[in-house]
Amino acid sequence: MKRKFQNSQSRLPDNTAVKQQQLPAYRLQLSAKEILSGFFATGVFCLGIGIILLLSAKSIKEIEINYTEKCANCAKLRENAANFDRECTCSIPFYLSEAMRGNVYMYYKLYGFYQNLYRYILSRSNSQLVGTDIKDVTNCSPFKNSPDGTPIAPCGAIANSIFNDTIVLSYNLNLSIHIKVPMLRSGITWWTDKYIKFQNPGSHNLSSAFAGTTKPLYWPKPAYELDEEDPGNNGFINDDFIVWMRTAAFPTFKKLYRRLHRIQHFTEGLPAGSYSFLFLDFPVSRFQGEKSVVLSTLTWSGGSSLFLGLAYVVTGAVTWLAFFSMMAIHLRLKERKVFFLQ
Amino acid sequence: MANSCSSGLTPSLGTSICHGGRPTNRKKSESFYCCWFYWEMGSSVLLIVLVFFHSQNNSIKTSKYNAFNFLPVNLFEQFQRLANAYFLFLLFLQLIPQIASLAWYTTVMPLMVVLSITAVKDAIDDLVIESSLSYRMVTEKWMNIEVGDVIKLENNQAVTADILLLSSSEPYSLTYIETAELDGETNLKVKQAISVTSEMEDNLKLLSAFDGEVRCECPNNKLDRFTGILTYRGKNYILDHDRLILRGCVIRNTDWCYGLVIFTGPDTKLMQNSGKSTFKRTHIDHLMNVLVLWIFLFLGSMCFILAIGHCIWENKKGYYFQDFLPWKEYVSSSVVSATLIFWSYFIILNTMVPISLYVSVEIIRLGNSFYINWDRKMFYEPKNTPAQARTTTLNEELGQVTYVFSDKTGTLTQNIMIFNKCSINGIFYGGVYDKNGQRVEISEKTEKVDFSYNKLADPKFSFYDKTLVEAVKRGDHRVHLFFLSLSLCHTVIPEEKVEGELVYQAQSPDEGALVTAARNFGFVFRSRTSETIMVVEMGETKIYQLLAILDFNNVRKRMSVIVRTPEDRVMLFCKGADTILCQLLHPSCRSLKEVTMDHLDDFAVDGLRTLMVAYRELDNAFFHNWSLKHSEACLSLEDRESEISLVYEEIEKDLMLLGATAIEDKLQDGVPETIITLNKAKIKVWVLTGDKQETAVNIAYACNIFHDEMDGIFIVEGKDNETVQQELRSARDKMKPGCLLESDPINSYLTTKPKIPFRIPEEVPNGTYGLIINGHSLAHALEGNLQLDLLRTACMCKGVICCRMTPLQKAQVVELVKRYKKVVTLAIGDGANDVSMIKAAHIGVGISGQEGMQAMLNSDFAFSQFHHLQRLLFVHGRWSYNRMCKFLSYFFYKNFAFTLVHFWYAFYSGFSAQTVYDTWFITFYNLVYTSLPVLGLSLFDQDVNETWSLRFPELYEPGQHNLYFNKKEFVKCLLHGIYSSLVLFFIPMGAIYNSVRGDGKEISDYQSFSMIVQTSLLCVVTTQIALETTYWTMISHIFTWGSLGFYFCILFFLYSDGLCLMFPNVFQFLGVARNTLNLPQMWLSIALSMILCMLPVVGYQFLKPLFWPVSVDKIIDRIHHCMRHPLPPPIRTKLKHPSSRRSAYAFSHKQGFGALITSGKTLKTKLPKQKFI
């Protein structure tokens, strides 16, 4: 067919920009001037951002108390299964020399706890947590079922290893008056987690919704009894549970535990003075890492990490250094180039 | 006779019997019975032979798929590719639950896409092959021919099998053939049938009853040799190559002939010469394979390190972490766990070997091939042929060519001889002058001379100098004599089928051009018999008696005829090479000789082929005497040749000079300019031709392969090993004194006997030299021990001419350069004799639009003009190469940057084979997020535009040395990738480590971290490609920024509530996009990552040309300079050939037809009816 028309038809290719590779285009050719000024501007930008970040990080008040050592006794006591119901409190006093103004947040911080292991991260059942299928434990190995075969809810290694120390902060007005600092346990999770990703199985009675499942191995109480004070905070939508289930990226991490309820003495934040932490209810586990508790105020850029600020300052400095040396090289070698062109 | 023939049999080849055409050594067991029929099919008689068993027929199958076998065959083929097999293996690994570290779909989806794209491409390629074949299917009759058939061939038919001539329409069963397809020569050759078969003539009854048995040698590639025995009616007849018409010939000047098919299809001598058809792969392909292997090793060692890390970690930490995450039941110790982790990391890090690499490379090549097909500047209007990229896998190699091997006839030249100028009696004719006496270049507008006064003039002939016609009309005696001698002194055979339409069959095209010129000026050579020549002189018919033809040979370099004019004068007309003829002139011509010599010099300057023309009036008695001597000499038994030439010399003296002719062997348009451009780009052009030395050298000068400023030209024409070696070595010694000594580094290197695939380094001569080597010398030079001598000598020369080559030798030369130079070679040719070198070279280019299709069909690229080569190389090749290199560098880089992040994360995740990214990101990264920008780059990028790359051919050089992508560049990519991955991992880590959001909530969770890292990664690689793109078209913008935008769209889709709630276990990143993208930390860390990744790159690119300038940088600087201050257009300098070189005489290399003419054999029994006598 094609050959038939060959004689009459010219086979001259179409004169389109794409076919002739003549698309209108902007040629990107960075001149020395542009590159050098780019370096300079980047240096300015980095230094500026770095200084701002450092300054704002400076304004943060933070206190961290490591209680691994100090409460070692209690931990030891608890290791023996026979003593699991024995009261053991461990109190750590500390002194705030300056008031922590504004919102104060209380974190627990774990050192060397690997929430990012491949099998650990996988070991959860999202379909269970979203409330659609309470008995779906397929992905939860090695904590799928209890020894008698009942599916665990919430199943999996993450849920099983939940952080369940109880930490209470009290403000010592004077030697005898200890005021328990009011803390909020709500508003510590992502909104999407609390209201979309985690949902209780649909039943008016939570305990009946969990029927046919059993509590995780290490949990003292079933999921629907996590919060005795607020019945709306039970089951999968328990804030502490949700916070824990958002696994950390690194083996050292801190998670939001409580935030200051700014009432009474604490409307301005935490006033200076002496405080003490009281630790209750230790879980039964041999954990090789360390635990601490952190009190912190925040700024727009988040926590007290100086890293970004420092990195920006260093980058800015190095960029300027590079700028000056490149400028010097360019000026010296330019003469040679001009000579060549003539 | 018998002895000489059997000595032609090469013992190793054995003998095959062709009994009715069946080679019995192939099918011994089969019973032997054949019976021949024929049919008359309308006007064209085609004799068809029915043979009662199947044998090899004349067709060649190339298409490999049909609708049914496509899927299984294609899949099977695809999985034979190492890369695809590797991904299949990976897929199986991923299905093993113990080591699966990535969801199965991360590999399956890309693999499916890759396989289907490749399958589509394969299908298209196959279709292209099929459709191009259909062109040949037109010659279906030929396809069905089998060995043993008797077939009829008619005038101007091309022969496509090797055929034993049985009989022909011409007397003595002569058949004229043209062998341009075979050896590039355009002169006619004669074949003659043996007498016993020629008796059959066209008697179909006899022919069909012919039951001879032919025993002949096995199929071989020797074009000029054939030995066989015909047994017919109980007698044996010796057959030699004069009886054989080879495939590739064209029947000329012969109404019909019958032949017996001896070899068909791949057995024919031509096909045996065309070399093996191998699947061509580019250097980059090989490099890519090596690099993929490196990556494998790198990958293996990384996995090993990580496995060891895991072992240690499990011992120190993991063991105690078992309360929270118990080991699996089959993991008894940390070593077992580490072994499994090795494979898990193997799966995770597999993206180091990019799955889409191969398919992307193929897409890029396909796209760049289309550009070649679409190029209007490579379209040839007169033939209506666009350029054609027939192979879509070799594009970037076009940007790396170092050696160009070119055919001569039809490639450099148009194969048209034109009578261009002449000098008659000291007057120069042929130049065109304007009113002021200034010489004018001849163009299409120049007014042609009107030949209407001559009814027999050839309308195609054109001449521009009116003074010559005026001289003819004026009746200038000398001019008349000059043209008379041109119309008498030749061996051309005329054909006048229609009254007044003369067709000349000349043994050499030059001769044809001269006779045609004489014809147009009014001296029409009309017909000849063995004793007479009829010439129409200015409308008046005259019969000259032909007394003798003193034929041409290579020593004499002249030919003469002796005629008796109607006025009863005996005249000798002679034409020949000026060097010879000027010694034979009568002393009275001295002054005329000097003037004529000046004119000859002028002709030589223009690169024309010249002949001197002279005459002598003979005394009747003298001639009678001589004639007796001549016949005596002809009868002498010993040393007849030299006796005859002695006799000739007696009469060819005291000649009166008439003038000189100049014939232009017309070059194709723009050939000299193209070759200058190629030379500027340090591309060496070698001419490999089957034609004779003189013509080849003449053309070499004309198209600037040789020029007179060269320091020397060496000619190698030794006939044995020692001489050839001596010639080669002395040439080399002259080019580089001391290079023959033992102390020469290359010599001492060669004496160490390196392993065979070694590379001979470039040697620098002390000037520019040329080398001419003859076919028979080449046969010796190509033998083992001389190969290196040949190569080293030839490669030091700027231009190399190899003449009188067989097709196979052409391929051998190409192979030689390929083997020891390890550079990219390109062969360009138009004829069937070039097929072997086209196949042998890395890139084969066919000149299409000529009569023969063989070269084109076997080529990788085809176009119709030689000068398109510079566009193919400098524009398309260069861009393809640059694009491919940019693509590869970037592609490897982006995968390293992407994958190595996992490696760093392993140190913080207990070496547990945890990925940094979301599995969907891993699935889409290569396939969706980063594929379009890099495709856009490698399809649209132009570092400099085409004008500059043609103006500065030096820009081509980096490709030849493969500077833009090699192992060093790859290591740079790797280091760059490692650096980027470090930045990409540690900056986000530092930013979120121990940090929280502005509202106190979590930021350092795994999902936010992945999200930050993957977004930074994508921003960084997109900025990187934006920096690499120098040519920002609209499409580049859409691809680059569009991909980045698309990433965010997909992100919101994949992390959306609906999707995650629908498949909560597959899509786990619910809400991460919304909660993370509004964080200042995230954007600050992305910005920092980008700054840290880009600044060193920009700085390096800025400093590189300052510290390590290469020549290309200077040229690019100059181009930028010129863009600001436009250059004046280049001054076209006319190519000059100074007088030191006199161009070659225009004759065939062979003995002429003289003997045939005088014997009367050539002349038809039925002469055209004549008006007179």
PDB file of C-alpha atoms in Angstrom, chain A residues 200-211 224:
ATOM      1  CA  ASN A 200     -12.486   1.154  68.266  1.00  0.00           C
ATOM      2  CA  PRO A 201     -14.542  -1.709  66.949  1.00  0.00           C
ATOM      3  CA  GLY A 202     -18.071  -0.518  66.461  1.00  0.00           C
ATOM      4  CA  SER A 203     -20.073  -1.473  69.490  1.00  0.00           C
ATOM      5  CA  HIS A 204     -21.612   0.621  72.201  1.00  0.00           C
ATOM      6  CA  ASN A 205     -19.953  -1.437  74.849  1.00  0.00           C
ATOM      7  CA  LEU A 206     -16.209  -1.526  74.463  1.00  0.00           C
ATOM      8  CA  SER A 207     -15.600  -4.648  76.485  1.00  0.00           C
ATOM      9  CA  SER A 208     -18.129  -6.603  74.435  1.00  0.00           C
ATOM     10  CA  ALA A 209     -16.470  -5.306  71.256  1.00  0.00           C
ATOM     11  CA  PHE A 210     -13.255  -6.846  72.434  1.00  0.00           C
ATOM     12  CA  ALA A 211     -14.964 -10.131  73.195  1.00  0.00           C
ATOM     13  CA  TYR A 224     -10.624  -1.208  77.021  1.00  0.00           C
TER      14      TYR A 224
END
